[in-house]
Coordinates of N, CA and C in Angstrom, one line a residue:
D1 N 13.6 20.6 17.5 CA 12.6 21.7 17.2 C 11.7 21.0 16.0
D2 N 11.8 19.8 15.6 CA 11.0 19.2 14.5 C 10.1 18.2 15.2
L3 N 9.1 17.9 14.8 CA 7.9 17.3 14.9 C 7.6 16.2 14.0
F4 N 7.5 15.0 14.2 CA 7.1 14.1 13.1 C 5.8 13.4 13.7
L5 N 4.8 13.7 12.8 CA 3.5 12.8 13.2 C 3.1 12.0 12.2
V6 N 2.4 10.8 12.8 CA 1.9 9.7 11.6 C 0.4 9.9 11.8
G7 N -0.5 9.5 10.8 CA -1.8 9.5 10.8 C -2.5 9.6 9.7
A8 N -3.9 9.4 9.9 CA -4.5 9.9 8.5 C -4.4 10.9 7.8
W9 N -3.8 10.8 6.6 CA -3.8 12.0 6.0 C -4.5 13.2 5.9
D10 N -5.8 13.0 5.9 CA -6.3 14.1 6.0 C -6.5 14.9 7.3
Q11 N -6.6 14.0 8.5 CA -6.4 14.7 9.8 C -4.9 15.4 9.8
I12 N -3.9 14.8 9.2 CA -2.7 15.5 9.4 C -2.7 16.6 8.6
V13 N -3.4 16.9 7.5 CA -3.2 17.8 6.6 C -4.0 19.1 7.1
E14 N -5.2 18.7 8.0 CA -6.0 19.6 8.6 C -5.2 20.2 10.0
F15 N -4.5 19.1 10.6 CA -4.0 19.4 12.0 C -2.9 20.6 11.5
A16 N -2.1 20.2 10.4 CA -1.0 21.0 9.9 C -1.4 22.8 9.9
R17 N -2.8 22.7 9.1 CA -3.5 24.1 8.9 C -3.6 24.7 10.2
D18 N -4.1 23.7 11.3 CA -4.6 24.4 12.7 C -3.2 24.9 13.4
I19 N -2.3 24.1 13.1 CA -1.1 24.3 14.0 C -0.3 25.9 13.3
Q20 N -0.5 25.9 12.1 CA 0.1 27.1 11.5 C -0.6 28.3 11.8
K21 N -2.0 28.1 12.0 CA -3.0 29.2 12.4 C -2.4 29.6 13.6
E22 N -2.5 28.7 14.7 CA -2.4 29.0 16.1 C -0.8 29.5 16.4
F23 N 0.0 29.1 15.6 CA 1.8 29.3 16.0 C 1.7 30.7 15.5
K24 N 1.0 31.2 14.3 CA 1.1 32.6 13.9 C 0.5 33.5 15.1
K25 N -0.7 33.2 15.6 CA -1.4 33.8 16.7 C -0.5 34.0 17.7
F26 N 0.2 33.0 18.3 CA 1.0 32.7 19.3 C 2.3 33.6 19.3
I27 N 3.1 33.6 18.0 CA 4.2 34.0 17.9 C 4.2 35.5 17.5
K28 N 3.2 35.9 16.8 CA 2.8 37.2 16.3 C 3.7 37.7 15.3
G29 N 4.0 36.7 14.5 CA 4.7 36.8 13.2 C 6.4 37.0 13.2
Q30 N 7.0 36.8 14.6 CA 8.3 36.8 14.8 C 9.2 35.6 14.3
L31 N 8.5 34.5 14.1 CA 9.0 33.2 13.9 C 8.2 32.4 12.8
S32 N 9.1 31.5 12.2 CA 8.3 31.0 11.1 C 7.9 29.6 11.3
I33 N 7.0 29.0 10.5 CA 6.7 27.5 10.9 C 6.8 26.8 9.2
S34 N 7.3 25.5 9.2 CA 7.5 24.9 8.0 C 7.1 23.5 8.0
F35 N 6.3 22.8 7.0 CA 6.0 21.7 7.2 C 6.5 20.9 5.7
G36 N 6.5 19.6 6.1 CA 6.9 18.5 4.9 C 5.6 17.5 5.2
I37 N 5.0 17.2 4.4 CA 3.6 16.3 4.6 C 4.0 15.4 3.5
A38 N 4.2 14.2 3.9 CA 4.2 12.7 3.0 C 2.8 11.9 3.0
I39 N 2.4 11.6 2.2 CA 1.2 10.7 1.7 C 1.6 9.3 1.3
A40 N 1.3 8.2 2.1 CA 1.8 7.0 1.9 C 0.8 5.9 2.1
K41 N 1.1 4.8 1.4 CA 0.0 3.6 1.9 C 0.3 3.1 3.3
P42 N -0.4 2.5 4.1 CA -0.2 2.1 5.5 C 1.2 1.1 5.6
S43 N 1.0 0.4 4.3 CA 2.2 -0.5 4.1 C 3.8 -0.1 3.9
H44 N 3.9 1.3 3.6 CA 5.0 2.1 3.7 C 5.9 1.9 4.7
P45 N 7.2 1.6 4.7 CA 8.1 1.7 5.7 C 8.3 2.9 6.6
I46 N 8.0 3.1 7.8 CA 8.1 4.2 8.7 C 9.5 5.0 8.4
S47 N 10.2 4.4 8.4 CA 11.9 4.7 8.1 C 11.8 5.4 6.9
H48 N 11.6 4.7 5.8 CA 11.5 5.6 4.5 C 10.5 6.9 4.7
L49 N 9.4 6.8 5.1 CA 8.9 7.9 5.1 C 9.1 9.0 5.8
A50 N 9.7 8.4 7.0 CA 10.6 9.6 8.1 C 11.6 10.3 7.1
Q51 N 12.2 9.4 6.5 CA 13.3 10.3 5.4 C 12.8 11.2 4.4
Y52 N 11.9 10.5 3.8 CA 11.1 11.3 2.7 C 10.3 12.7 3.4
T53 N 9.7 12.2 4.5 CA 9.0 13.8 4.9 C 10.2 14.7 5.4
E54 N 11.4 14.1 5.6 CA 12.7 15.2 6.3 C 12.7 16.1 4.8
E55 N 13.1 15.2 3.8 CA 13.1 15.8 2.4 C 12.2 17.2 1.9
L56 N 10.9 16.6 2.2 CA 10.0 17.4 2.0 C 9.9 19.0 3.1
L57 N 10.3 18.5 4.1 CA 10.4 19.6 5.2 C 11.8 20.7 4.8
E58 N 13.0 19.9 4.2 CA 13.9 20.7 3.8 C 13.5 21.7 2.6
D59 N 12.7 20.9 1.5 CA 12.2 21.8 0.4 C 11.6 23.0 0.9
A60 N 10.7 22.8 2.1 CA 9.8 23.9 2.3 C 10.7 24.9 3.2
K61 N 11.8 24.6 3.9 CA 12.7 25.4 4.7 C 13.6 26.1 3.7
A62 N 13.8 25.6 2.3 CA 14.7 26.1 1.3 C 13.8 27.1 0.4
I63 N 12.7 27.4 0.7 CA 11.9 28.4 -0.2 C 12.1 29.6 -0.3
D64 N 12.9 30.3 0.9 CA 13.4 31.4 0.8 C 13.7 31.7 2.4
S65 N 14.6 33.0 2.5 CA 15.1 33.1 4.1 C 14.1 32.9 5.1
Q66 N 12.8 33.4 4.8 CA 12.3 33.2 6.0 C 11.3 32.2 6.0
K67 N 11.7 31.3 5.2 CA 10.8 29.8 5.3 C 9.6 30.1 5.4
D68 N 8.9 29.4 6.3 CA 7.2 29.9 6.6 C 6.7 29.2 5.3
A69 N 6.8 27.9 4.9 CA 6.1 27.2 3.8 C 5.7 25.8 4.2
I70 N 5.2 25.2 2.8 CA 4.5 23.8 3.3 C 5.1 23.1 2.0
S71 N 5.3 22.0 2.2 CA 5.6 21.1 0.8 C 4.6 20.0 1.0
I72 N 3.8 19.7 -0.2 CA 2.6 18.5 0.1 C 2.2 18.7 -1.4
F73 N 1.9 17.2 -1.9 CA 1.4 17.0 -3.1 C 2.4 17.4 -4.2
G74 N 3.7 17.2 -3.9 CA 4.8 17.5 -4.9 C 5.2 19.0 -5.2
E75 N 4.3 19.8 -4.3 CA 4.7 21.2 -4.6 C 5.3 21.8 -3.2
T76 N 5.8 22.9 -3.2 CA 6.1 23.7 -2.0 C 5.9 25.2 -2.5
V77 N 5.3 25.8 -1.2 CA 4.7 27.2 -1.5 C 4.6 27.8 0.1
K78 N 4.7 29.0 -0.1 CA 4.7 30.1 1.2 C 3.2 29.5 1.8
W79 N 3.2 29.6 3.2 CA 1.9 29.2 3.9 C 0.8 30.3 3.6
N80 N 1.1 31.6 3.7 CA 0.1 32.5 3.3 C -0.7 32.5 1.8
S81 N 0.2 32.1 1.0 CA -0.7 31.9 -0.1 C -1.3 30.7 -0.4
Y82 N -0.8 29.4 0.3 CA -1.5 28.4 0.4 C -2.9 28.4 0.9
I83 N -2.7 29.1 2.3 CA -4.2 29.2 2.9 C -4.9 30.0 2.5
Q84 N -4.6 31.0 1.6 CA -5.6 32.0 0.9 C -6.2 31.4 -0.2
V85 N -5.6 30.9 -1.2 CA -6.1 29.7 -2.2 C -6.9 28.6 -1.7
F86 N -6.4 27.7 -0.5 CA -7.2 26.8 0.1 C -8.7 27.5 0.5
E87 N -8.8 28.7 1.0 CA -9.9 29.3 1.5 C -10.8 29.4 0.5
T88 N -10.0 30.3 -0.5 CA -10.9 30.7 -1.7 C -11.7 29.3 -2.5
L89 N -10.9 28.3 -2.7 CA -11.3 27.4 -3.4 C -12.2 26.9 -2.7
K90 N -12.0 26.3 -1.5 CA -13.0 25.9 -0.4 C -14.3 26.3 -0.2
K91 N -14.4 27.5 -0.3 CA -15.6 28.3 -0.4 C -16.3 28.1 -1.7
E92 N -15.8 27.9 -2.8 CA -16.2 27.9 -4.3 C -16.6 26.6 -4.5
F93 N -16.1 25.5 -3.7 CA -16.3 24.2 -4.3 C -17.3 23.6 -3.1
E94 N -17.4 24.2 -2.2 CA -18.4 23.8 -1.1 C -20.2 23.7 -1.7
V95 N -19.7 25.1 -2.7 CA -21.3 25.5 -3.3 C -21.8 24.5 -4.6
V96 N -20.7 23.3 -5.0 CA -20.7 22.2 -5.8 C -21.8 21.4 -5.3
E97 N -22.6 20.6 -5.9 CA -23.1 19.3 -5.4 C -22.3 18.3 -5.7
E98 N -22.0 17.3 -5.0 CA -21.1 16.1 -5.3 C -21.7 15.7 -6.6
K99 N -22.7 15.5 -6.7 CA -23.1 14.7 -8.0 C -22.8 15.6 -9.3
D100 N -22.4 16.7 -9.1 CA -22.5 17.9 -10.2 C -20.9 17.8 -10.7
I101 N -20.1 17.3 -10.1 CA -18.6 17.5 -10.4 C -18.2 15.9 -10.7
K102 N -17.6 15.7 -11.8 CA -17.0 14.3 -12.3 C -15.5 14.1 -12.0
T103 N -15.3 13.1 -11.4 CA -14.0 12.7 -11.0 C -12.8 13.1 -12.3
A104 N -13.4 12.8 -13.5 CA -12.5 12.7 -14.5 C -12.1 14.2 -14.9
F105 N -13.2 15.3 -14.8 CA -13.1 16.7 -14.4 C -12.1 17.1 -13.7
L106 N -12.0 16.8 -12.5 CA -10.9 17.3 -11.2 C -9.5 16.6 -12.0
Y107 N -9.5 15.4 -12.6 CA -8.1 15.2 -13.1 C -8.0 16.1 -14.3
R108 N -8.8 16.1 -15.1 CA -8.4 17.3 -16.1 C -7.7 18.6 -15.6
L109 N -8.4 18.9 -14.4 CA -8.1 20.4 -13.9 C -6.6 20.4 -13.2
L110 N -6.2 18.9 -12.9 CA -4.8 18.7 -12.6 C -4.1 19.0 -13.7
D111 N -4.3 18.4 -15.0 CA -3.5 18.8 -16.2 C -3.3 20.2 -16.5
L112 N -4.6 20.8 -16.5 CA -4.4 22.2 -16.7 C -3.8 23.3 -15.7
V113 N -3.7 22.9 -14.5 CA -2.7 23.5 -13.4 C -1.4 23.1 -13.7
E114 N -1.3 21.9 -14.3 CA 0.3 21.6 -14.9 C 0.7 22.6 -16.1
M115 N -0.2 22.5 -16.9 CA -0.1 23.5 -18.0 C 0.1 24.8 -17.5
G116 N -1.0 25.6 -16.7 CA -0.7 26.9 -15.8 C 0.8 27.2 -15.3
K117 N 1.1 25.9 -14.6 CA 2.7 26.1 -14.1 C 3.7 26.5 -15.1
K118 N 3.5 25.5 -16.3 CA 4.5 25.7 -17.3 C 4.7 27.2 -17.9
V119 N 3.5 27.9 -17.9 CA 3.2 29.1 -18.2 C 3.9 29.9 -17.2
K120 N 3.7 30.1 -16.3 CA 4.1 30.9 -15.2 C 5.7 30.8 -15.0
Y121 N 6.0 29.5 -14.5 CA 7.4 29.6 -14.3 C 8.3 29.1 -15.7
E122 N 8.0 28.6 -16.4 CA 8.7 28.4 -17.6 C 8.5 29.0 -18.8
N123 N 7.7 29.8 -18.8 CA 7.4 31.0 -20.0 C 7.0 30.0 -20.9
S124 N 6.3 29.0 -21.0 CA 5.7 28.1 -22.0 C 4.8 28.5 -22.9
I125 N 5.1 29.2 -24.0 CA 3.9 29.3 -24.8 C 2.8 28.7 -25.4
E126 N 3.2 27.2 -25.6 CA 2.4 26.4 -26.2 C 1.5 25.8 -25.0
D127 N 1.8 26.3 -23.8 CA 0.8 25.9 -22.8 C -0.2 27.0 -22.5
T128 N -0.2 28.1 -22.9 CA -1.2 29.4 -22.6 C -2.4 28.7 -23.0
I129 N -2.7 27.8 -23.8 CA -3.9 27.0 -24.2 C -4.7 26.6 -23.1
W130 N -4.3 26.6 -21.6 CA -4.8 25.8 -20.6 C -6.2 26.5 -20.5
K131 N -6.2 27.8 -20.6 CA -7.3 28.8 -20.3 C -8.4 28.4 -21.1
S132 N -8.3 28.3 -22.5 CA -9.4 27.8 -23.2 C -9.9 26.5 -23.1
K133 N -8.9 25.8 -22.8 CA -9.2 24.5 -22.5 C -10.0 24.1 -21.2
L134 N -9.6 25.0 -20.3 CA -10.4 24.9 -18.8 C -11.9 25.4 -19.3
N135 N -12.1 26.4 -20.1 CA -13.5 26.9 -20.3 C -14.3 26.0 -21.3
Y136 N -13.5 25.1 -22.2 CA -14.2 24.1 -22.7 C -14.9 23.1 -21.8
S137 N -13.7 22.4 -21.4 CA -13.6 21.5 -20.2 C -15.0 21.8 -19.1
F138 N -14.9 23.1 -18.6 CA -15.7 23.1 -17.8 C -17.3 23.1 -18.1
Y139 N -17.2 23.9 -19.2 CA -18.8 24.0 -19.8 C -19.4 22.5 -20.4
R140 N -18.3 21.7 -20.6 CA -18.8 20.2 -20.8 C -19.2 19.4 -19.9
N141 N -18.5 19.8 -18.7 CA -18.9 19.1 -17.4 C -19.4 19.7 -16.2
M142 N -19.7 20.8 -16.3 CA -20.1 21.7 -15.3 C -21.4 22.6 -15.6
D143 N -22.4 22.4 -14.7 CA -23.7 23.5 -15.2 C -23.2 24.8 -15.1
K144 N -23.9 25.8 -15.9 CA -23.3 27.2 -15.7 C -23.7 27.8 -14.7
K145 N -24.6 27.4 -13.4 CA -25.1 27.8 -12.6 C -23.7 27.9 -11.5
Y146 N -22.4 27.2 -11.9 CA -21.3 27.3 -11.3 C -20.3 28.1 -11.9
D147 N -20.7 29.0 -12.7 CA -19.8 30.1 -13.3 C -19.0 30.7 -12.5
P148 N -19.2 31.2 -11.0 CA -18.2 31.4 -10.5 C -17.0 30.7 -10.0
L149 N -17.3 29.5 -9.9 CA -16.2 28.4 -9.7 C -15.2 29.0 -10.8
L150 N -15.8 28.6 -12.2 CA -15.2 28.7 -13.3 C -14.1 30.1 -13.4
K151 N -14.7 31.4 -13.1 CA -13.9 32.4 -12.8 C -12.6 32.5 -11.7
V152 N -13.0 31.9 -10.7 CA -11.9 31.7 -9.6 C -10.8 30.8 -9.8
L153 N -11.2 29.5 -10.6 CA -10.5 28.6 -11.2 C -9.4 29.3 -12.2
N154 N -9.8 30.1 -13.2 CA -9.0 30.8 -13.8 C -7.9 31.7 -13.2
E155 N -8.4 32.5 -12.2 CA -7.6 33.4 -11.5 C -6.6 32.5 -10.8
K156 N -7.1 31.6 -10.1 CA -5.8 30.7 -9.2 C -5.1 30.0 -9.9
I157 N -5.5 29.5 -10.9 CA -4.6 28.6 -11.8 C -3.3 29.7 -12.6
E158 N -4.0 30.7 -12.9 CA -3.0 31.8 -13.5 C -2.0 32.3 -12.6
K159 N -2.5 32.7 -11.4 CA -1.7 33.4 -10.2 C -0.8 32.5 -9.1
N160 N -1.8 31.5 -9.1 CA -1.3 30.3 -8.0 C -1.4 29.0 -8.4
P161 N -0.9 28.6 -9.6 CA -1.1 27.1 -10.0 C -0.7 26.2 -9.0
K162 N 0.6 26.4 -8.3 CA 1.1 25.1 -7.3 C 0.0 25.3 -6.2
E163 N -0.5 26.2 -5.7 CA -1.6 26.2 -4.4 C -2.6 25.7 -4.8
T164 N -3.1 25.9 -6.3 CA -4.5 25.2 -6.5 C -4.2 23.9 -7.0
K165 N -3.0 23.3 -7.5 CA -2.7 21.8 -7.5 C -3.0 21.4 -5.8
M166 N -2.5 21.8 -5.0 CA -2.5 21.6 -3.6 C -4.1 21.1 -3.2
F167 N -4.6 22.0 -3.4 CA -6.2 21.9 -3.3 C -6.7 20.8 -4.1
I168 N -6.7 20.7 -5.1 CA -7.5 20.1 -6.0 C -6.8 18.5 -5.4
C169 N -5.8 18.4 -5.3 CA -4.9 16.9 -5.0 C -6.0 16.4 -3.5
E170 N -6.2 17.5 -2.7 CA -6.5 17.4 -1.4 C -8.2 16.8 -1.6
Y171 N -8.9 17.7 -2.4 CA -10.2 17.5 -2.9 C -10.4 16.1 -3.5
V172 N -9.7 15.7 -4.2 CA -9.7 14.7 -4.9 C -9.3 13.4 -4.0
Y173 N -8.3 13.7 -3.3 CA -8.2 12.4 -2.1 C -9.4 12.3 -1.1
K174 N -10.0 13.4 -0.8 CA -11.3 13.2 0.3 C -12.4 12.7 -0.7
R175 N -12.6 12.7 -2.0 CA -13.5 12.0 -2.6 C -13.4 11.0 -2.7
R176 N -12.3 10.4 -3.0 CA -12.1 8.9 -2.8 C -12.5 8.4 -1.7
E177 N -12.5 8.9 -0.6 CA -12.7 7.9 0.6 C -14.1 8.2 1.0
S178 N -14.9 9.2 0.3 CA -16.3 9.3 0.6 C -17.2 8.1 0.0

């Protein structure tokens, strides 16, 4: 009942979302589906990649008794929250013109997401400064016309930092290739 696919990372990630969506329609909520997705260089031995992917799948299955999760980019989350955050951020980032978002700012966002994770999951008081750093960094790097994106980033980093990290990682990887 397991499936191991090898392919271009972006096609595999998109295919996983498609499979999850169609699977949910097909089974009407009776079963769950979990994914472990590893991203590696083409020279990486397939045997090691298969083993690592299996570990990621086990992480996804171990999330809770219902499973129904995805592990990618160093995070494991439930499919529902991942898809919701992905769709929301995708919509907001589609409005941003390519030239208006600097790669350095995206990497800064990843740092801020890590701080948000520490606040949410470890109750780290010193990392609560992530919100003010996000506002500062946003206005130093982005035009005010993108204020709705700032609002969404604030909300998603606070409530869903892992899912936000997954989206931003995918966004950064896609920018590298274009």
